[in-house]
Amino acid sequence: MKLKFRREHSRSKDLEEKTSISPLYIHHSPQCLCNHGNLFLRTFENFLKEKTKHGECINSLKWKQFHSMPANGDALYKVINQIQLEGPNFNHSRQQIDLDVQRTFPDVDYFSHGIGRPVLRRVLLAFAKYNPNLGYVQGMNFIVAVLLWHTSEVQAFWFFVALIEQYKLVDNFSQDLPGLEKHCRVIEHLLKESMPSLYEHLSENGVSMHMIISDWCFVLFMNLIPIEQTGWILNKFFKYGWSFIYKLILEILARLKAKIMDCRNIMEILSAIKPYQSTQEGRKKFIKALENGWERLDWHKLARRAQSRFIDENYVKHI
Amino acid sequence: MEVDREFKIVTLGEGRVGKTSLAMRYVRGQFNEKEQSTTNANFLEKNIRINETSIKLNIWDTAGQERFRALAPNYYREAKGALLVYDITDKESFWKVVSWVEELKMQADKDISFVIAGNKCDLELDRQIPKEQAIAYAKQIGAAHYSTSAKSGMGVNECFEEIAKLILDKESRSGSPIRSSKARSRVIVKNQEEVVKKKKSGGCC
């Protein structure tokens, strides 16, 4: 596929001229209100609108510093969309995508009633064509949806490709989940170092790292964060990579430590760390449970606190 | 509140057959048409009473997609019961149940009890799996079969309580300690709500 893709890479200009382009919403405007966040940005926004064609999200501009899309990204994306692919892998992906787009942020209007859903479907399908060996895996839907929330369709696609390839999300999603194994080992080590009593309590009660961190790693917390706050977490992830996610996990566990230590069995522990939440309401509850005393916490603050934690970066790099 | 027994139950089945919806309907009495896809597992609890025994069911509701199958052993380890869910409008999902049964027989606790749930019975018109076929299969592996609908609530309480009952039965036969004198367990479905209410009002021990 990669070879095929490269071939198309060089021919993309011809193709673009020859084939009529289906009405893709290449430049639908981002939904997020990241630019409305503070006074400085509000006044800055007009300037941004002039500078950038579509009034791009301030956060997505930061991500671009780390990953700009290919020069002919627009054309390439259109070509990928036009590829006709058949085969058991792809058909399976398509089937699963069709099911999952309906249940990706169903409580967010943009995805339940807006244009978000068909666009999300298209980006996921395009990725399944771009990398048919990996195909579509559940969890991708939340990450792509969040990217779409902040940026245009084409840009979201290329950000996702960067996350998969350069940020090694591919290891999380490929067969036997080797990435997850690694993350579990890292967290286990870091937890042992920084909170030995908590680690002991967890292992005594038979709580494995998988149970705690699998979904957090699969979706980078994206289905747990109120969608309007997702930009802050992605900012840090684009900048610091996995070491930020490890710190965030440690920060969350540190904040829940007292509660966890009071739990007497695995079920109580898991309910404390991973209460059921699939609505915006539930997501708010999760962050509320992390507050210490009078503290008012949001994911921005949590991300900052997490990033200031010390972890053994050498260990993380070399594992 | 005092609990006599505690059982771990795991829900297994292909993605989107309605595992989470069934569990949520059972535990919270809610049905959410817009249930999000599960990417790891949900951990839910429910207290019930079967005859004289009060039981806490710990329900481990797993993600269904094939790629996550590698994680499943973490979840069904030490489970006493498994609710295997298929979607009656999706043939493939039934074969997935068959393959789960094979895996659990090899890997899981050897006393594990199975209950099979044919979910989405509100979509009877689109049925692809003949009920008789599913029931025959269940019989063959010594499991109970229930037609369920998380949407309407049909068969939901019954299938979960059947698992508890099967586990109790197995334990009483193998002589494991059960506090209630005779564990001829008949599920008291009708009275269960009252019992729960009483407990909530929290008077007696």
Coordinates of N, CA and C in Angstrom, one line a residue, chain B residues 1-204:
Chain B
M1 N -24.2 -2.4 54.3 CA -25.1 -3.6 54.0 C -24.3 -4.9 53.9
E2 N -24.8 -5.9 54.4 CA -24.0 -7.1 54.4 C -24.2 -7.9 53.1
V3 N -23.2 -8.4 52.6 CA -23.3 -9.2 51.4 C -22.7 -10.6 51.6
D4 N -23.6 -11.6 51.3 CA -23.1 -13.0 51.5 C -22.1 -13.5 50.5
R5 N -22.4 -13.2 49.3 CA -21.5 -13.7 48.2 C -21.2 -12.6 47.2
E6 N -20.0 -12.7 46.6 CA -19.7 -11.7 45.6 C -19.2 -12.5 44.4
F7 N -19.8 -12.2 43.2 CA -19.5 -12.9 42.0 C -19.0 -11.9 40.9
K8 N -18.0 -12.4 40.2 CA -17.5 -11.6 39.1 C -18.1 -12.2 37.8
I9 N -18.7 -11.3 37.0 CA -19.3 -11.7 35.8 C -18.7 -10.8 34.7
V10 N -18.4 -11.5 33.6 CA -17.8 -10.7 32.4 C -18.8 -10.7 31.3
T11 N -18.9 -9.6 30.6 CA -19.7 -9.6 29.4 C -18.8 -9.7 28.2
L12 N -19.1 -10.6 27.2 CA -18.3 -10.7 26.1 C -19.1 -10.8 24.8
G13 N -18.6 -10.4 23.7 CA -19.3 -10.5 22.5 C -18.8 -9.4 21.5
E14 N -19.2 -9.5 20.3 CA -18.6 -8.6 19.3 C -19.0 -7.2 19.6
G15 N -18.2 -6.3 18.9 CA -18.5 -4.9 19.1 C -19.9 -4.5 18.7
R16 N -20.5 -3.6 19.4 CA -21.8 -3.0 19.1 C -23.0 -4.0 19.2
V17 N -22.9 -5.1 19.9 CA -24.0 -6.0 20.0 C -24.9 -5.5 21.2
G18 N -24.3 -4.7 22.0 CA -25.1 -4.1 23.1 C -24.7 -4.6 24.5
K19 N -23.5 -4.9 24.7 CA -23.0 -5.4 26.0 C -23.1 -4.3 27.0
T20 N -22.6 -3.1 26.7 CA -22.7 -2.0 27.7 C -24.2 -1.6 27.9
S21 N -25.0 -1.6 26.9 CA -26.4 -1.2 27.0 C -27.1 -2.2 28.0
L22 N -26.8 -3.5 27.8 CA -27.4 -4.5 28.6 C -27.0 -4.3 30.1
A23 N -25.7 -4.1 30.3 CA -25.2 -3.9 31.6 C -25.8 -2.7 32.3
M24 N -25.8 -1.6 31.5 CA -26.4 -0.4 32.1 C -27.9 -0.5 32.3
R25 N -28.6 -1.1 31.5 CA -30.0 -1.4 31.7 C -30.2 -2.1 33.0
Y26 N -29.4 -3.1 33.2 CA -29.5 -4.0 34.4 C -29.2 -3.2 35.6
V27 N -28.0 -2.5 35.6 CA -27.5 -1.9 36.8 C -28.2 -0.6 37.1
R28 N -28.5 0.2 36.1 CA -29.1 1.5 36.4 C -30.5 1.7 35.9
G29 N -31.0 0.6 35.2 CA -32.3 0.8 34.6 C -32.5 1.8 33.6
Q30 N -31.3 2.2 33.0 CA -31.4 3.2 31.9 C -31.0 2.6 30.6
F31 N -31.6 3.2 29.5 CA -31.1 2.8 28.2 C -30.7 4.1 27.4
N32 N -29.5 4.1 26.9 CA -29.0 5.2 26.2 C -28.8 4.9 24.8
E33 N -29.7 5.4 23.9 CA -29.6 5.1 22.5 C -28.2 5.5 22.0
K34 N -27.6 6.5 22.6 CA -26.4 7.0 22.1 C -25.2 6.5 22.9
E35 N -25.2 5.3 23.3 CA -24.1 4.7 24.1 C -22.8 4.8 23.3
Q36 N -21.7 5.3 24.0 CA -20.4 5.4 23.3 C -19.8 4.0 23.1
S37 N -18.9 3.9 22.2 CA -18.2 2.6 22.1 C -17.2 2.4 23.2
T38 N -17.1 1.2 23.7 CA -16.2 1.0 24.8 C -14.8 0.7 24.3
T39 N -13.8 1.3 24.9 CA -12.4 1.1 24.4 C -11.6 0.3 25.4
N40 N -12.1 0.0 26.6 CA -11.4 -0.8 27.5 C -12.4 -1.7 28.2
A41 N -12.9 -1.3 29.3 CA -14.0 -2.0 30.0 C -14.7 -1.1 31.0
N42 N -15.9 -1.4 31.3 CA -16.6 -0.6 32.3 C -16.8 -1.6 33.5
F43 N -16.7 -1.0 34.7 CA -16.8 -1.8 35.9 C -18.0 -1.4 36.7
L44 N -19.0 -2.3 36.8 CA -20.3 -2.0 37.4 C -20.6 -3.0 38.5
E45 N -21.4 -2.5 39.4 CA -21.8 -3.4 40.5 C -23.3 -3.4 40.7
K46 N -23.9 -4.5 41.2 CA -25.3 -4.5 41.5 C -25.5 -5.6 42.6
N47 N -26.3 -5.1 43.6 CA -26.6 -6.1 44.7 C -28.0 -6.7 44.4
I48 N -28.1 -8.0 44.5 CA -29.3 -8.7 44.3 C -29.5 -9.7 45.4
R49 N -30.7 -10.2 45.5 CA -31.0 -11.2 46.5 C -31.6 -12.4 45.8
I50 N -31.1 -13.6 46.0 CA -31.6 -14.8 45.4 C -31.9 -15.7 46.6
N51 N -33.2 -16.1 46.8 CA -33.6 -16.7 48.0 C -33.2 -16.0 49.2
E52 N -32.4 -16.6 50.0 CA -31.9 -16.0 51.3 C -30.6 -15.3 51.1
T53 N -30.0 -15.5 49.9 CA -28.6 -15.1 49.8 C -28.5 -13.7 49.2
S54 N -27.8 -12.8 49.8 CA -27.6 -11.5 49.1 C -26.3 -11.5 48.4
I55 N -26.4 -11.1 47.2 CA -25.2 -11.3 46.3 C -24.8 -10.0 45.7
K56 N -23.5 -9.7 45.6 CA -23.1 -8.6 44.9 C -22.5 -9.0 43.6
L57 N -23.1 -8.6 42.5 CA -22.5 -8.9 41.2 C -21.6 -7.8 40.7
N58 N -20.3 -8.2 40.4 CA -19.4 -7.3 39.9 C -19.3 -7.6 38.4
I59 N -19.8 -6.6 37.6 CA -19.9 -6.8 36.2 C -18.8 -6.1 35.4
W60 N -18.0 -6.9 34.7 CA -16.9 -6.4 33.9 C -17.4 -6.4 32.5
D61 N -17.6 -5.2 32.0 CA -18.2 -5.1 30.7 C -17.1 -4.7 29.7
T62 N -16.8 -5.6 28.8 CA -15.6 -5.5 28.0 C -15.8 -4.8 26.7
A63 N -14.7 -4.3 26.1 CA -14.8 -3.8 24.7 C -14.8 -5.0 23.7
G64 N -15.6 -4.8 22.6 CA -15.8 -6.0 21.8 C -14.9 -6.2 20.6
Q65 N -14.3 -5.1 20.2 CA -13.6 -5.2 18.9 C -12.5 -6.2 18.9
E66 N -12.3 -6.9 17.8 CA -11.4 -8.0 17.7 C -10.0 -7.7 18.2
R67 N -9.5 -6.5 17.8 CA -8.2 -6.0 18.1 C -7.9 -6.0 19.7
F68 N -9.0 -5.8 20.4 CA -8.8 -5.8 21.9 C -8.9 -7.1 22.5
R69 N -9.0 -8.2 21.7 CA -9.2 -9.5 22.2 C -8.0 -9.9 23.1
A70 N -6.9 -9.4 22.8 CA -5.7 -9.7 23.6 C -5.8 -9.3 25.0
L71 N -6.7 -8.3 25.3 CA -6.8 -7.8 26.6 C -7.8 -8.7 27.4
A72 N -8.7 -9.4 26.7 CA -9.8 -10.1 27.4 C -9.4 -11.0 28.6
P73 N -8.3 -11.8 28.4 CA -7.9 -12.7 29.6 C -7.7 -11.9 30.9
N74 N -7.3 -10.6 30.8 CA -7.2 -9.8 32.0 C -8.6 -9.7 32.7
Y75 N -9.6 -9.7 31.9 CA -10.9 -9.4 32.4 C -11.7 -10.7 32.8
Y76 N -11.5 -11.8 32.0 CA -12.3 -12.9 32.4 C -11.6 -13.8 33.4
R77 N -10.4 -13.5 33.7 CA -9.7 -14.2 34.8 C -10.5 -14.2 36.1
E78 N -10.7 -15.3 36.7 CA -11.4 -15.4 38.0 C -12.9 -15.1 37.9
A79 N -13.4 -14.9 36.6 CA -14.8 -14.7 36.5 C -15.6 -16.0 36.7
K80 N -16.7 -15.9 37.5 CA -17.5 -17.0 37.8 C -18.6 -17.2 36.7
G81 N -18.9 -16.1 36.0 CA -19.9 -16.2 35.0 C -19.6 -15.3 33.8
A82 N -20.1 -15.8 32.7 CA -19.9 -15.0 31.5 C -21.3 -14.8 30.8
L83 N -21.6 -13.5 30.5 CA -22.8 -13.2 29.7 C -22.3 -13.0 28.2
L84 N -22.6 -14.0 27.4 CA -22.1 -13.9 26.0 C -23.3 -13.3 25.2
V85 N -23.0 -12.2 24.6 CA -24.0 -11.4 23.9 C -23.8 -11.4 22.4
Y86 N -24.9 -11.7 21.7 CA -24.9 -11.5 20.2 C -26.1 -10.7 19.8
D87 N -26.0 -10.1 18.6 CA -27.1 -9.3 18.1 C -27.9 -10.2 17.2
I88 N -29.2 -10.3 17.4 CA -30.0 -11.2 16.6 C -30.1 -10.8 15.2
T89 N -29.7 -9.6 14.9 CA -29.8 -9.1 13.5 C -28.5 -9.2 12.8
D90 N -27.5 -9.9 13.4 CA -26.2 -10.0 12.9 C -25.6 -11.4 13.1
K91 N -25.6 -12.1 12.0 CA -25.1 -13.5 12.0 C -23.7 -13.7 12.6
E92 N -22.8 -12.8 12.1 CA -21.4 -12.9 12.5 C -21.3 -12.8 14.0
S93 N -22.1 -12.0 14.6 CA -21.9 -11.8 16.1 C -22.3 -13.1 16.8
F94 N -23.1 -14.0 16.2 CA -23.4 -15.2 16.9 C -22.2 -16.2 16.8
W95 N -21.5 -16.1 15.7 CA -20.3 -17.0 15.5 C -19.2 -16.5 16.5
K96 N -19.2 -15.3 16.8 CA -18.3 -14.7 17.7 C -18.5 -15.3 19.1
V97 N -19.8 -15.5 19.4 CA -20.2 -16.1 20.7 C -19.6 -17.5 20.8
V98 N -19.8 -18.2 19.7 CA -19.3 -19.6 19.7 C -17.7 -19.6 19.9
S99 N -17.0 -18.7 19.3 CA -15.6 -18.7 19.5 C -15.2 -18.2 20.9
W100 N -16.0 -17.3 21.5 CA -15.7 -17.0 22.9 C -15.9 -18.2 23.8
V101 N -16.9 -19.0 23.5 CA -17.2 -20.1 24.4 C -16.0 -21.1 24.3
E102 N -15.5 -21.3 23.1 CA -14.3 -22.1 22.9 C -13.1 -21.6 23.8
E103 N -12.9 -20.3 23.6 CA -11.8 -19.7 24.3 C -11.9 -19.8 25.9
L104 N -13.1 -19.5 26.3 CA -13.3 -19.5 27.8 C -13.2 -21.0 28.3
K105 N -13.6 -21.9 27.5 CA -13.5 -23.3 28.0 C -12.0 -23.7 28.2
M106 N -11.2 -23.1 27.3 CA -9.8 -23.5 27.4 C -9.1 -22.6 28.5
Q107 N -9.4 -21.4 28.5 CA -8.6 -20.4 29.3 C -9.2 -20.0 30.7
A108 N -10.5 -19.9 30.8 CA -11.1 -19.3 31.9 C -11.2 -20.3 33.1
D109 N -11.7 -19.8 34.2 CA -12.0 -20.7 35.4 C -12.8 -21.8 34.9
K110 N -12.5 -23.1 35.3 CA -13.2 -24.2 34.7 C -14.6 -24.3 35.2
D111 N -15.0 -23.7 36.3 CA -16.4 -23.7 36.7 C -17.2 -22.6 36.2
I112 N -16.7 -21.8 35.2 CA -17.4 -20.7 34.8 C -18.8 -21.0 34.2
S113 N -19.8 -20.3 34.5 CA -21.1 -20.5 34.0 C -21.4 -19.6 32.8
F114 N -22.1 -20.1 31.8 CA -22.4 -19.3 30.6 C -23.9 -19.0 30.6
V115 N -24.2 -17.8 30.2 CA -25.5 -17.4 29.7 C -25.4 -16.7 28.4
I116 N -26.2 -17.1 27.4 CA -26.1 -16.5 26.1 C -27.3 -15.5 26.0
A117 N -27.1 -14.3 25.6 CA -28.2 -13.4 25.4 C -28.2 -13.0 23.9
G118 N -29.4 -13.2 23.3 CA -29.7 -12.7 21.9 C -30.3 -11.3 22.1
N119 N -29.5 -10.3 21.9 CA -29.9 -9.0 22.2 C -30.6 -8.3 21.0
K120 N -31.2 -7.2 21.2 CA -31.9 -6.4 20.2 C -33.2 -7.1 19.7
C121 N -33.9 -7.7 20.6 CA -35.1 -8.5 20.2 C -36.2 -7.5 19.8
D122 N -36.0 -6.2 20.1 CA -37.0 -5.3 19.6 C -36.9 -5.1 18.1
L123 N -35.9 -5.7 17.5 CA -35.7 -5.6 16.0 C -36.0 -7.0 15.4
E124 N -37.1 -7.6 15.9 CA -37.4 -9.0 15.5 C -37.5 -9.2 14.0
L125 N -38.0 -8.1 13.3 CA -38.2 -8.2 11.9 C -36.9 -8.5 11.1
D126 N -35.8 -8.0 11.7 CA -34.5 -8.1 11.0 C -33.7 -9.3 11.5
R127 N -34.4 -10.2 12.2 CA -33.7 -11.3 12.8 C -32.9 -12.1 11.8
Q128 N -31.7 -12.5 12.1 CA -30.9 -13.3 11.1 C -30.6 -14.7 11.7
I129 N -30.6 -14.7 13.1 CA -30.3 -16.0 13.7 C -31.6 -16.6 14.3
P130 N -32.0 -17.8 13.7 CA -33.2 -18.4 14.2 C -33.0 -18.7 15.7
K131 N -34.1 -18.4 16.4 CA -34.1 -18.6 17.9 C -33.7 -20.0 18.2
E132 N -34.4 -20.9 17.4 CA -34.2 -22.4 17.8 C -32.7 -22.8 17.7
Q133 N -32.0 -22.2 16.7 CA -30.6 -22.6 16.5 C -29.8 -22.1 17.7
A134 N -30.1 -20.9 18.1 CA -29.4 -20.3 19.3 C -29.6 -21.1 20.5
I135 N -30.9 -21.5 20.7 CA -31.3 -22.2 21.9 C -30.6 -23.6 21.9
A136 N -30.6 -24.2 20.7 CA -30.0 -25.6 20.6 C -28.5 -25.5 20.9
Y137 N -27.9 -24.4 20.4 CA -26.4 -24.3 20.7 C -26.2 -24.1 22.2
A138 N -27.0 -23.3 22.8 CA -26.9 -23.0 24.3 C -27.0 -24.3 25.0
K139 N -28.0 -25.1 24.6 CA -28.3 -26.4 25.3 C -27.1 -27.3 25.2
Q140 N -26.5 -27.3 24.0 CA -25.4 -28.2 23.7 C -24.2 -27.9 24.6
I141 N -24.0 -26.6 25.0 CA -22.8 -26.2 25.8 C -23.3 -26.1 27.3
G142 N -24.5 -26.4 27.6 CA -25.0 -26.4 29.0 C -25.2 -25.0 29.5
A143 N -25.6 -24.1 28.6 CA -25.8 -22.7 29.0 C -27.3 -22.4 28.8
A144 N -27.7 -21.3 29.5 CA -29.1 -20.8 29.3 C -29.1 -19.8 28.2
H145 N -30.2 -19.7 27.5 CA -30.3 -18.7 26.4 C -31.5 -17.8 26.8
Y146 N -31.2 -16.5 26.6 CA -32.3 -15.5 26.8 C -32.4 -14.6 25.6
S147 N -33.6 -14.3 25.3 CA -33.9 -13.2 24.3 C -34.0 -11.9 25.1
T148 N -33.1 -11.0 24.7 CA -33.1 -9.7 25.5 C -33.3 -8.5 24.6
S149 N -33.7 -7.4 25.2 CA -33.7 -6.1 24.6 C -33.3 -5.1 25.6
A150 N -32.1 -4.5 25.4 CA -31.7 -3.5 26.4 C -32.6 -2.3 26.2
K151 N -33.2 -2.1 25.0 CA -34.0 -1.0 24.8 C -35.3 -1.1 25.5
S152 N -36.0 -2.2 25.4 CA -37.3 -2.4 26.1 C -37.1 -2.9 27.5
G153 N -36.0 -3.5 27.8 CA -35.7 -4.1 29.1 C -36.1 -5.5 29.2
M154 N -36.6 -6.1 28.1 CA -37.0 -7.5 28.1 C -35.9 -8.4 28.3
G155 N -36.1 -9.3 29.3 CA -35.1 -10.4 29.6 C -33.8 -10.0 30.2
V156 N -33.7 -8.7 30.5 CA -32.4 -8.2 31.0 C -32.1 -8.7 32.4
N157 N -33.0 -8.4 33.3 CA -32.9 -8.9 34.7 C -32.7 -10.4 34.7
E158 N -33.6 -11.0 33.9 CA -33.6 -12.5 34.0 C -32.2 -13.1 33.6
C159 N -31.6 -12.5 32.6 CA -30.4 -13.2 32.1 C -29.2 -13.0 33.1
F160 N -29.2 -11.8 33.7 CA -28.1 -11.6 34.7 C -28.4 -12.5 36.0
E161 N -29.6 -12.5 36.4 CA -29.9 -13.3 37.6 C -29.8 -14.8 37.3
E162 N -30.0 -15.2 36.1 CA -29.8 -16.6 35.7 C -28.3 -17.0 36.0
I163 N -27.4 -16.0 35.6 CA -26.0 -16.3 35.8 C -25.7 -16.5 37.3
A164 N -26.2 -15.6 38.1 CA -26.0 -15.7 39.6 C -26.6 -17.0 40.1
K165 N -27.7 -17.4 39.6 CA -28.3 -18.6 40.0 C -27.5 -19.8 39.6
L166 N -27.0 -19.8 38.4 CA -26.1 -20.9 37.9 C -24.9 -21.0 38.8
I167 N -24.3 -19.9 39.1 CA -23.1 -19.9 39.9 C -23.4 -20.5 41.3
L168 N -24.5 -20.0 41.9 CA -24.9 -20.5 43.2 C -25.1 -22.1 43.2
D169 N -25.8 -22.5 42.1 CA -26.0 -23.9 42.0 C -24.8 -24.7 41.9
K170 N -23.8 -24.2 41.1 CA -22.6 -24.9 40.9 C -21.8 -25.0 42.2
E171 N -21.8 -23.9 43.0 CA -21.1 -23.9 44.2 C -21.7 -24.8 45.2
S172 N -23.1 -24.9 45.2 CA -23.7 -25.7 46.2 C -23.4 -27.2 45.9
R173 N -23.3 -27.5 44.6 CA -23.0 -28.9 44.2 C -21.6 -29.2 44.6
S174 N -20.7 -28.3 44.4 CA -19.3 -28.6 44.7 C -19.0 -28.4 46.2
G175 N -20.0 -28.0 46.9 CA -19.8 -27.9 48.4 C -19.1 -26.7 48.9
S176 N -19.0 -25.7 48.0 CA -18.3 -24.4 48.5 C -19.2 -23.8 49.5
P177 N -18.7 -23.0 50.4 CA -19.5 -22.4 51.4 C -20.5 -21.4 50.9
I178 N -21.7 -21.6 51.2 CA -22.7 -20.6 50.9 C -23.6 -20.5 52.2
R179 N -23.8 -19.2 52.6 CA -24.4 -19.0 53.9 C -25.8 -19.5 54.0
S180 N -26.6 -19.3 52.9 CA -28.0 -19.7 53.1 C -28.1 -21.2 53.2
S181 N -29.0 -21.7 54.0 CA -29.0 -23.1 54.3 C -29.1 -24.0 53.1
K182 N -30.2 -23.8 52.3 CA -30.4 -24.6 51.1 C -30.3 -23.7 49.9
A183 N -29.3 -24.0 49.1 CA -29.2 -23.1 48.0 C -29.9 -23.6 46.7
R184 N -31.1 -24.1 47.0 CA -32.0 -24.3 45.8 C -32.4 -23.0 45.3
S185 N -31.7 -22.4 44.4 CA -31.9 -21.0 44.2 C -33.0 -20.7 43.2
R186 N -34.0 -20.1 43.6 CA -35.0 -19.7 42.7 C -34.9 -18.1 42.7
V187 N -34.9 -17.6 41.5 CA -34.7 -16.2 41.5 C -36.0 -15.5 41.8
I188 N -36.0 -14.5 42.7 CA -37.2 -13.8 43.0 C -37.1 -12.5 42.3
V189 N -37.6 -12.6 41.1 CA -37.5 -11.4 40.2 C -38.5 -10.3 40.7
K190 N -39.7 -10.7 41.0 CA -40.8 -9.8 41.4 C -40.4 -9.0 42.6
N191 N -39.9 -9.7 43.6 CA -39.6 -9.0 44.9 C -38.4 -8.2 44.9
Q192 N -37.6 -8.4 43.8 CA -36.2 -7.8 43.9 C -36.3 -6.3 44.1
E193 N -37.2 -5.6 43.4 CA -37.2 -4.2 43.5 C -37.6 -3.8 44.9
E194 N -38.5 -4.5 45.4 CA -38.9 -4.1 46.8 C -37.7 -4.3 47.8
V195 N -37.0 -5.4 47.5 CA -35.9 -5.7 48.4 C -34.9 -4.5 48.3
V196 N -34.6 -4.2 47.0 CA -33.6 -3.1 46.8 C -34.1 -1.8 47.5
K197 N -35.4 -1.5 47.4 CA -36.0 -0.3 48.0 C -35.8 -0.3 49.5
K198 N -36.1 -1.5 50.1 CA -36.0 -1.6 51.5 C -34.5 -1.4 52.0
K199 N -33.6 -1.9 51.2 CA -32.2 -1.8 51.5 C -31.8 -0.3 51.5
K200 N -32.3 0.4 50.4 CA -32.0 1.8 50.3 C -32.5 2.6 51.5
S201 N -33.7 2.3 51.9 CA -34.3 3.1 53.0 C -33.4 2.7 54.3
G202 N -32.7 1.6 54.2 CA -31.6 1.3 55.1 C -32.0 1.1 56.6
G203 N -33.1 0.4 56.9 CA -33.4 0.2 58.2 C -32.6 -1.0 58.8
C204 N -32.9 -2.2 58.4 CA -32.4 -3.3 59.1 C -31.0 -3.7 58.7

